[in-house]
Tab-separated table of C-alpha atoms in Angstrom:
chain	number	residue	atom	x	y	z
A	1	MET	CA	-7.007	4.912	-7.456
A	2	GLN	CA	-4.502	4.607	-4.342
A	3	PHE	CA	-3.355	7.698	-2.695
A	4	LYS	CA	-0.044	7.957	-1.048
A	5	ALA	CA	2.116	10.309	0.782
A	6	LEU	CA	4.199	12.773	-1.450
A	7	GLY	CA	7.795	12.518	1.234
A	8	ASN	CA	6.744	13.931	4.892
A	9	SER	CA	4.923	16.391	3.802
A	10	GLY	CA	1.652	15.586	4.653
A	11	VAL	CA	0.122	15.458	1.273
A	12	LEU	CA	-1.476	12.416	-0.575
A	13	VAL	CA	-0.821	12.378	-4.632
A	14	PRO	CA	-2.306	9.823	-6.398
A	15	GLU	CA	-0.630	6.434	-7.514
A	16	ILE	CA	-0.464	7.614	-11.662
A	17	CYS	CA	1.407	11.060	-12.446
A	18	LEU	CA	0.369	12.768	-15.872
A	19	GLY	CA	3.408	13.004	-17.769
A	20	THR	CA	3.419	16.038	-20.493
A	21	MET	CA	6.839	15.581	-22.628
A	22	THR	CA	4.684	15.387	-25.536
A	23	PHE	CA	3.067	18.246	-25.102
A	24	GLY	CA	4.378	20.730	-28.033
A	25	GLU	CA	6.348	17.945	-30.035
A	26	GLN	CA	3.814	15.033	-30.536
A	27	ASN	CA	0.470	16.420	-29.242
A	28	ASN	CA	-1.093	19.074	-30.257
A	29	GLN	CA	-2.685	21.586	-27.664
A	30	GLN	CA	-6.329	20.175	-28.613
A	31	GLN	CA	-5.250	16.293	-28.098
A	32	ALA	CA	-3.421	18.004	-24.932
A	33	PHE	CA	-6.059	19.298	-23.477
A	34	ASP	CA	-8.117	16.288	-24.313
A	35	GLN	CA	-5.946	14.015	-22.383
A	36	LEU	CA	-6.007	16.559	-19.690
A	37	ASP	CA	-9.567	16.491	-19.268
A	38	TYR	CA	-9.732	12.805	-19.566
A	39	ALA	CA	-6.730	12.447	-16.486
A	40	LEU	CA	-9.071	14.773	-14.579
A	41	GLU	CA	-12.110	12.521	-15.486
A	42	ARG	CA	-9.538	9.660	-13.962
A	43	GLY	CA	-9.226	11.182	-10.871
A	44	VAL	CA	-5.516	11.574	-12.484
A	45	TYR	CA	-4.381	15.076	-11.095
A	46	PHE	CA	-0.753	14.788	-10.526
A	47	TRP	CA	0.570	16.673	-13.888
A	48	ASP	CA	4.668	16.617	-14.737
A	49	THR	CA	6.146	19.002	-17.216
A	50	ALA	CA	9.660	20.867	-17.017
A	51	GLU	CA	10.977	24.398	-18.400
A	52	MET	CA	12.950	22.116	-21.051
A	53	TYR	CA	10.056	19.721	-22.626
A	54	PRO	CA	8.955	19.120	-25.208
A	55	VAL	CA	11.130	16.262	-25.740
A	56	PRO	CA	13.390	15.996	-27.561
A	57	PRO	CA	15.227	19.492	-26.371
A	58	GLN	CA	15.097	22.638	-29.314
A	59	ALA	CA	15.250	25.803	-29.160
A	60	SER	CA	11.968	26.438	-31.508
A	61	THR	CA	9.868	24.635	-28.837
A	62	GLN	CA	11.258	25.322	-25.690
A	63	GLY	CA	8.620	25.799	-23.150
A	64	ALA	CA	5.360	24.772	-25.278
A	65	THR	CA	4.576	21.953	-22.654
A	66	GLU	CA	4.307	25.056	-19.982
A	67	GLN	CA	2.925	27.015	-22.488
A	68	ILE	CA	-0.263	24.831	-23.056
A	69	ILE	CA	-0.803	24.120	-20.036
A	70	GLY	CA	-0.670	27.628	-19.432
A	71	HIS	CA	-4.055	27.554	-21.693
A	72	TYR	CA	-5.475	24.980	-19.880
A	73	PHE	CA	-5.836	26.527	-16.754
A	74	LYS	CA	-6.961	30.130	-18.675
A	75	GLN	CA	-9.369	28.358	-20.242
A	76	ARG	CA	-10.679	25.548	-18.470
A	77	GLY	CA	-9.817	27.584	-15.007
A	78	GLY	CA	-8.998	24.107	-12.498
A	79	ARG	CA	-5.719	25.347	-10.906
A	80	ASP	CA	-6.561	24.170	-7.542
A	81	LYS	CA	-7.887	21.044	-8.582
A	82	VAL	CA	-4.569	20.263	-9.817
A	83	PHE	CA	-0.982	18.647	-8.235
A	84	LEU	CA	1.115	20.270	-10.769
A	85	ALA	CA	4.856	20.295	-10.923
A	86	SER	CA	7.577	21.477	-13.058
A	87	LYS	CA	11.763	21.482	-13.168
A	88	ILE	CA	14.616	24.805	-13.668
A	89	SER	CA	16.859	22.515	-16.185
A	90	GLY	CA	20.730	22.630	-14.889
A	91	PRO	CA	23.365	23.311	-17.637
A	92	GLY	CA	24.687	20.952	-20.333
A	93	PHE	CA	22.701	18.679	-22.480
A	94	GLY	CA	22.622	20.987	-25.145
A	95	GLY	CA	20.423	23.590	-23.323
A	96	SER	CA	22.258	26.673	-24.088
A	97	HIS	CA	19.360	28.222	-25.642
A	98	ILE	CA	17.015	27.580	-22.438
A	99	ARG	CA	17.943	31.303	-19.868
A	100	ASP	CA	20.442	32.169	-22.522
A	101	GLY	CA	22.411	29.242	-21.306
A	102	HIS	CA	22.315	30.340	-16.938
A	103	THR	CA	21.063	27.590	-16.044
A	104	ARG	CA	23.408	26.907	-12.453
A	105	PHE	CA	21.636	26.208	-9.574
A	106	ASN	CA	22.605	29.247	-8.134
A	107	ARG	CA	19.860	32.097	-6.841
A	108	THR	CA	19.678	34.427	-9.538
A	109	ASP	CA	19.481	31.779	-11.973
A	110	LEU	CA	16.853	29.831	-9.597
A	111	ARG	CA	14.361	33.021	-10.349
A	112	ALA	CA	14.726	33.445	-13.425
A	113	ALA	CA	13.709	29.737	-14.408
A	114	ILE	CA	11.425	30.371	-11.600
A	115	ASN	CA	9.204	33.345	-13.286
A	116	GLY	CA	9.438	31.918	-16.533
A	117	ASN	CA	7.684	28.405	-15.298
A	118	LEU	CA	5.586	30.524	-13.560
A	119	GLN	CA	4.650	33.002	-16.530
A	120	ARG	CA	3.409	30.158	-19.114
A	121	LEU	CA	1.704	27.880	-16.601
A	122	GLN	CA	-0.014	31.373	-16.464
A	123	THR	CA	-0.575	30.303	-12.277
A	124	ASP	CA	1.359	31.961	-9.309
A	125	TYR	CA	2.544	29.158	-7.570
A	126	ILE	CA	3.944	25.356	-8.369
A	127	ASP	CA	3.290	22.301	-6.006
A	128	LEU	CA	6.094	20.694	-6.139
A	129	TYR	CA	9.631	22.134	-7.827
A	130	GLN	CA	12.027	19.503	-8.680
A	131	LEU	CA	16.220	19.839	-10.513
A	132	HIS	CA	16.021	18.172	-13.706
A	133	TRP	CA	19.215	16.558	-12.770
A	134	PRO	CA	22.541	18.094	-10.928
A	135	GLU	CA	24.242	20.597	-12.200
A	136	ARG	CA	27.559	18.329	-10.959
A	137	SER	CA	28.895	15.940	-13.216
A	138	SER	CA	27.759	12.505	-11.757
A	139	ASN	CA	26.118	9.040	-13.279
A	140	PHE	CA	22.806	9.845	-14.031
A	141	PHE	CA	21.364	9.766	-17.871
A	142	GLY	CA	23.096	6.292	-18.367
A	143	PRO	CA	25.656	6.038	-17.305
A	144	LEU	CA	26.147	3.485	-13.821
A	145	GLY	CA	30.365	4.103	-13.169
A	146	TYR	CA	30.928	7.434	-11.753
A	147	SER	CA	34.701	8.720	-13.111
A	148	ASN	CA	35.858	11.775	-10.824
A	149	GLN	CA	35.869	13.851	-14.766
A	150	ASN	CA	38.106	16.969	-13.288
A	151	ALA	CA	38.454	18.085	-9.590
A	152	ALA	CA	38.712	21.427	-10.968
A	153	ASP	CA	34.516	21.569	-11.539
A	154	ALA	CA	34.281	21.157	-8.281
A	155	LEU	CA	35.818	24.885	-7.625
A	156	GLN	CA	32.950	26.224	-10.390
A	157	LEU	CA	30.213	24.311	-8.655
A	158	THR	CA	26.972	26.047	-7.071
A	159	PRO	CA	27.572	24.556	-3.290
A	160	LEU	CA	24.225	22.751	-2.737
A	161	GLU	CA	23.809	25.086	0.711
A	162	GLU	CA	22.779	27.806	-1.439
A	163	THR	CA	20.444	26.266	-4.008
A	164	LEU	CA	19.104	24.218	-0.671
A	165	ALA	CA	18.617	27.670	0.203
A	166	ALA	CA	17.035	29.844	-2.720
A	167	LEU	CA	14.479	27.189	-2.973
A	168	SER	CA	13.737	27.360	0.515
A	169	ASP	CA	13.094	31.407	-0.228
A	170	GLU	CA	11.054	30.493	-2.299
A	171	VAL	CA	8.631	27.681	-0.597
A	172	LYS	CA	8.752	30.937	2.447
A	173	ALA	CA	7.584	33.796	-0.673
A	174	GLY	CA	4.592	30.232	-1.270
A	175	ARG	CA	6.362	30.435	-4.687
A	176	ILE	CA	6.684	27.185	-4.974
A	177	ARG	CA	5.632	24.764	-1.913
A	178	TYR	CA	7.259	21.764	-1.945
A	179	ILE	CA	10.915	20.791	-3.850
A	180	GLY	CA	12.123	17.579	-5.226
A	181	LEU	CA	15.428	15.640	-6.813
A	182	SER	CA	15.717	14.452	-10.563
A	183	ASN	CA	17.597	12.193	-12.422
A	184	GLU	CA	19.967	12.362	-8.504
A	185	THR	CA	22.211	9.514	-7.450
A	186	PRO	CA	22.442	8.499	-3.366
A	187	TRP	CA	24.682	11.056	-2.913
A	188	GLY	CA	22.981	13.839	-4.068
A	189	THR	CA	19.699	12.653	-2.355
A	190	MET	CA	21.362	12.442	1.052
A	191	LYS	CA	23.081	15.436	0.583
A	192	PHE	CA	20.809	18.302	0.769
A	193	LEU	CA	18.405	15.336	3.440
A	194	GLN	CA	22.003	16.829	5.264
A	195	LEU	CA	21.737	20.134	4.435
A	196	ALA	CA	18.466	20.172	5.699
A	197	GLU	CA	18.490	19.183	8.964
A	198	LYS	CA	21.650	20.864	9.176
A	199	LEU	CA	20.666	24.479	8.297
A	200	GLY	CA	16.955	24.103	8.778
A	201	LEU	CA	16.084	24.021	5.346
A	202	GLU	CA	13.317	22.326	3.719
A	203	LYS	CA	13.558	19.120	2.826
A	204	VAL	CA	13.081	16.723	-0.584
A	205	VAL	CA	10.052	15.050	-0.824
A	206	SER	CA	10.672	13.121	-3.895
A	207	VAL	CA	12.896	12.464	-6.960
A	208	GLN	CA	12.185	11.478	-10.033
A	209	ASN	CA	14.614	8.692	-12.003
A	210	PRO	CA	13.546	6.198	-14.470
A	211	TYR	CA	12.470	3.340	-12.852
A	212	ASN	CA	10.974	-0.167	-15.585
A	213	LEU	CA	11.932	-3.314	-15.887
A	214	LEU	CA	14.498	-2.736	-17.688
A	215	ASN	CA	16.232	-0.522	-15.377
A	216	ARG	CA	16.335	-1.073	-11.978
A	217	SER	CA	19.242	0.495	-10.863
A	218	TYR	CA	16.935	2.435	-8.543
A	219	GLU	CA	16.724	-0.416	-6.242
A	220	ILE	CA	20.615	-0.011	-5.972
A	221	GLY	CA	21.470	2.317	-2.950
A	222	MET	CA	17.539	4.921	-3.719
A	223	ALA	CA	15.027	1.760	-2.671
A	224	GLU	CA	17.173	1.799	0.967
A	225	ILE	CA	17.042	5.627	1.169
A	226	ALA	CA	13.254	5.739	0.397
A	227	HIS	CA	12.465	3.554	3.323
A	228	TYR	CA	14.958	4.955	5.953
A	229	GLU	CA	13.785	8.761	4.615
A	230	GLY	CA	11.066	8.702	3.625
A	231	VAL	CA	11.647	10.035	0.178
A	232	GLY	CA	9.492	8.752	-2.583
A	233	LEU	CA	10.083	7.444	-6.294
A	234	LEU	CA	8.661	9.375	-9.266
A	235	ALA	CA	8.839	6.684	-11.629
A	236	TYR	CA	9.536	7.800	-15.171
A	237	SER	CA	9.842	6.002	-18.472
A	238	PRO	CA	7.906	2.913	-16.903
A	239	LEU	CA	6.930	1.610	-19.955
A	240	ALA	CA	10.767	3.113	-21.058
A	241	PHE	CA	9.550	5.148	-24.094
A	242	GLY	CA	6.856	2.380	-25.314
A	243	TYR	CA	9.107	-0.750	-26.124
A	244	LEU	CA	7.793	-2.437	-22.407
A	245	THR	CA	4.223	-2.380	-24.724
A	246	GLY	CA	5.597	-4.076	-27.348
A	247	LYS	CA	5.060	-2.309	-30.040
A	248	TYR	CA	8.334	-2.689	-31.309
A	249	ARG	CA	8.585	-6.194	-31.198
A	250	HIS	CA	10.635	-8.260	-33.811
A	251	GLY	CA	12.088	-5.344	-35.201
A	252	ALA	CA	8.345	-3.056	-35.344
A	253	ARG	CA	8.792	0.855	-35.741
A	254	PRO	CA	5.165	2.552	-36.595
A	255	GLU	CA	5.053	5.717	-37.904
A	256	THR	CA	3.598	7.643	-35.571
A	257	ALA	CA	5.724	6.055	-32.822
A	258	ARG	CA	8.336	7.818	-30.804
A	259	ILE	CA	11.542	5.922	-31.367
A	260	THR	CA	10.126	6.230	-35.077
A	261	ARG	CA	10.613	9.720	-35.813
A	262	PHE	CA	13.513	10.050	-32.917
A	263	SER	CA	16.389	7.923	-33.825
A	264	ARG	CA	18.398	9.758	-31.594
A	265	PHE	CA	16.755	7.820	-28.157
A	266	THR	CA	18.751	4.379	-28.273
A	267	ARG	CA	18.277	3.902	-25.122
A	268	TYR	CA	16.551	0.780	-24.546
A	269	SER	CA	17.612	-0.568	-28.174
A	270	ASN	CA	20.540	-2.197	-27.180
A	271	PRO	CA	20.508	-6.115	-28.210
A	272	GLN	CA	20.356	-7.072	-24.291
A	273	SER	CA	17.133	-4.296	-24.035
A	274	GLU	CA	15.526	-6.772	-26.791
A	275	TRP	CA	16.238	-9.822	-25.353
A	276	ALA	CA	14.451	-9.173	-22.398
A	277	THR	CA	11.954	-7.602	-23.497
A	278	GLU	CA	10.878	-10.259	-25.337
A	279	GLN	CA	11.075	-12.585	-22.039
A	280	TYR	CA	8.782	-10.495	-20.058
A	281	ALA	CA	6.697	-9.900	-23.517
A	282	GLN	CA	5.939	-13.419	-23.281
A	283	LEU	CA	5.332	-13.890	-18.997
A	284	ALA	CA	2.759	-11.478	-20.225
A	285	GLN	CA	0.675	-13.625	-22.417
A	286	GLN	CA	1.474	-16.807	-20.095
A	287	HIS	CA	-1.229	-15.222	-17.645
A	288	ASP	CA	-3.017	-13.066	-20.073
A	289	LEU	CA	-2.008	-9.701	-19.972
A	290	SER	CA	-0.418	-6.879	-21.674
A	291	LEU	CA	3.148	-5.997	-21.774
A	292	THR	CA	1.191	-2.502	-20.219
A	293	GLN	CA	-0.177	-4.740	-17.516
A	294	LEU	CA	3.059	-6.238	-16.413
A	295	ALA	CA	5.380	-3.740	-16.615
A	296	LEU	CA	3.544	-1.030	-15.190
A	297	GLY	CA	1.702	-3.525	-12.547
A	298	PHE	CA	5.180	-4.306	-11.290
A	299	ILE	CA	6.519	-0.851	-10.386
A	300	LYS	CA	3.623	0.354	-8.509
A	301	GLN	CA	4.165	-2.935	-6.267
A	302	GLN	CA	7.146	-1.634	-5.129
A	303	PHE	CA	7.623	0.242	-1.941
A	304	PHE	CA	9.511	2.946	-2.382
A	305	VAL	CA	7.487	3.922	-5.800
A	306	THR	CA	5.311	7.379	-5.307
A	307	SER	CA	3.311	7.808	-8.075
A	308	THR	CA	4.487	6.488	-11.902
A	309	ILE	CA	4.625	8.960	-14.424
A	310	ILE	CA	3.273	8.101	-18.160
A	311	GLY	CA	2.970	9.787	-21.005
A	312	ALA	CA	0.970	9.095	-24.406
A	313	THR	CA	0.478	10.417	-27.624
A	314	ASN	CA	-3.110	9.356	-27.788
A	315	LEU	CA	-6.078	8.690	-25.261
A	316	THR	CA	-5.880	4.917	-26.818
A	317	GLN	CA	-2.865	4.939	-24.613
A	318	LEU	CA	-3.721	7.375	-22.191
A	319	LYS	CA	-6.847	5.223	-20.821
A	320	GLU	CA	-4.567	1.728	-21.398
A	321	ASN	CA	-1.442	2.691	-19.414
A	322	ILE	CA	-4.651	4.352	-16.636
A	323	ASP	CA	-5.871	0.825	-16.517
A	324	ALA	CA	-3.178	-0.941	-15.979
A	325	PHE	CA	-2.991	-0.113	-12.501
A	326	GLU	CA	-6.023	-1.810	-11.820
A	327	VAL	CA	-4.073	-5.119	-12.533
A	328	ASN	CA	-1.958	-6.624	-9.284
A	329	LEU	CA	0.617	-8.854	-10.191
A	330	SER	CA	0.292	-12.232	-7.886
A	331	ASP	CA	3.902	-13.939	-5.952
A	332	GLU	CA	4.228	-15.966	-8.549
A	333	ILE	CA	4.456	-13.470	-11.713
A	334	LEU	CA	6.891	-11.634	-9.696
A	335	THR	CA	8.738	-14.374	-8.921
A	336	ALA	CA	8.741	-15.380	-13.299
A	337	ILE	CA	10.161	-11.004	-13.339
A	338	GLN	CA	12.704	-11.824	-10.817
A	339	ALA	CA	13.945	-14.488	-12.510
A	340	ILE	CA	14.045	-12.792	-16.246
A	341	HIS	CA	15.957	-9.848	-14.250
A	342	VAL	CA	18.741	-12.224	-12.471
A	343	GLN	CA	19.823	-13.557	-16.121
A	344	GLN	CA	19.970	-10.194	-17.971
A	345	PRO	CA	19.429	-7.191	-15.198
A	346	ASN	CA	19.510	-3.301	-15.853
A	347	PRO	CA	19.964	-3.856	-19.703
A	348	ALA	CA	19.092	-0.376	-20.292
A	349	PRO	CA	20.231	1.713	-17.840
């Protein structure tokens, strides 16, 4: 296990972070406890959750993931042994059931969200608190192009200064330790950094965005920010919802798999992604690697990645994912990956 600096926090975190968005939907509490126990056994003490989880989001299960983690701390103890990350939901995306739709990033809604996070998690602090997605309209959750849909929208947005000041006050109060962004763009990331310097407020230490062999859009703009500003990536969907394990090759749909159960998830199922996935699978086979090893090995060797968020629905998957980080890809393999990428860049942004 390698450890990397979390921004300018002075904290080192494992290169693997356990994602928990299946807890409360695809995994019951006992299955979740088994994963959390195993993660700690393997040194994966960095855990990520959110008030919106589990996924897919719905009113009947909202908050269940945090509740399960809270029950774990209550029964097992060991809160001080975990670096715990969570998130506040933003407006839109079917989240009107969350806090009765009061999901702006203003001081009042932020405080209410953190109150709920802490209550469900049964803790009095969160190590890393992240804005799950921008409050403003922007190109995240798939779109690459940007269009200013309505200039009047800006008049209704919470000023970023207010958001950052509110988060900084929560740090001072000890309820959160560090702040991060998620699904954020280069403009948004730099704006938060600029305001922190200008106003003497807390600096963001990380950005949690998608990054995998089928979506390397983070390299365009954001990687440079990581280099110069020291704000690293927490890479989510590293296996592209399971596509980069190979289990969906040739049209296969395992009965209990996420894509089989939830047809709404189509981000990685387009023909371009399927072509690229097949090329990567064949490359892995040529070098006696699993597709999982190839996919996770590629991410861990990127300089701008602080930690890779892996999720699993059973212990076999979790073990395979963690074991994959023992693999180091050769220059020959990395060159071959790049050749495939040139032929089909970012098929699933």
